[in-house]
DNA sequence: CGGCAAATTGAGGTAGATCAATGTCGGTGG
DNA sequence: CCACCGACATTGATCTACCTCAATTTGCCG
């Protein structure tokens, strides 16, 4: 692709707090928070899985529960990284701006993953984070995690796993959906975007975003999707091109 | 690129121990080892920078100093990850094998970086690691680092930095040298491969490896290099196409 | 000197980019 | 309720950057 100059969907608004904005969770209330988080989609916020009450008492900064509207930005590339964000529900894209103004989506984060781990080290966000749909996150000050991770071996282990997951994702992103012909890229992307609850269904994104993920133009992505639908490997479930039924997963996985 | 079927340089030999094979470093000798490592290229083995003698006494498994011959493999993709490897000198490529037999280089590791951090979590290597040139590494059992990292806050911090560096590298690999037209990819790769000691000189690799790094064919890489040399942005320093002088860094960096 | 591996260069074909038109959905206002 | 509008997906027609295939060239080593 000879870099298309179009810019991605506008993210005009900053962080927007939803119905339950800025819920402060600290000390005694923290247990409530943990209980909530353990209840929330599977592993979300596992970071704090085994902290004890004393640990929570030592937290002197607020942990906020935020609802990020679709298209809103969690933080900008190069911005000061004060907090990390555990994704509870929804999807976050990590975007890097190229020198020529193009945007490249380097990774997606979903429930249980953490955005902004940079807050633990350099203090500068390496990429922009934007919600792809309405998304719930917990905003945790980096200092909180840094100090707790010294004390709690299991938090320490969870951080390792988060980092490892990020590296794995990044490598897979390159090897799976940014390698080979257009058809393979789109097919791999589809397989990765299956709903955890129902693997026979995918929720996709704007063709522009899908292009920024695969390194293709939006037109090529659209054509490939149409071709897959025509061949019967997938079947549209709506008329906006966002949901598809996967009819033949094995055929999609072919090379 | 419609996936070229050629396979990468053969890595027939396994790990080969060089002139100083299997030097066991433990307990009392460990201090020697640390001293050596601090002397070795800049930050190599910073992982152990601030451990004390008691920490070293608690190491019950051998830490080996290995010399990996160019082309030899440290570990295979999917293999059991028992150890991690700090690179002291040389260059290691991390390779992922695609479904169609193609190989994709997802990252390079140089002095001060660590290969096989997976040994700290899943215990399975996510990618193959192969020395691109004669390379010195320290092989450290994952169990050693796991247990020490509980005790030493600074080792803990060093691990965070290593993970973060890996993610940054992976993202940059995608955004910088796997995006945009062929010329840009090759130029970005050149800029990244400058010698730390002399930023006006680059050491490159086989055109095949460079293709696996950029997602281009070896012919395209060769053509782009020739074009850059013809335009005077770079100048060959040998006749094997491995070393070049960078004449105009700013022009190389252009978009 | 001969043989091999790797780099370079050339000629032609093609996958995907580009430019452009049309179609579809959802919202808004009369 | 319908006409209009803007955003986005789809489809078509060309164009081109890169791949593919293939021939030379170059350097290295026995």
Coordinates of C-alpha atoms (C1' of nucleotides) in Angstrom, one line a residue, chain A residues 2 182 217 220 223 239, chain C residues 16-19 25-26:
Chain A
X2 CA 1.4 3.4 -0.9
X182 CA -5.0 -9.6 1.4
X217 CA -6.9 0.0 1.9
X220 CA -9.5 -4.0 -0.6
X223 CA -13.7 -6.5 -1.6
X239 CA -26.6 -4.5 6.6
Chain C
dG16 C1' -3.7 -4.4 -4.6
dA17 C1' -3.8 1.0 -4.7
dT18 C1' -6.1 4.8 -6.6
dC19 C1' -9.8 7.4 -8.4
dC25 C1' -28.5 3.1 6.2
dG26 C1' -29.8 6.3 9.9

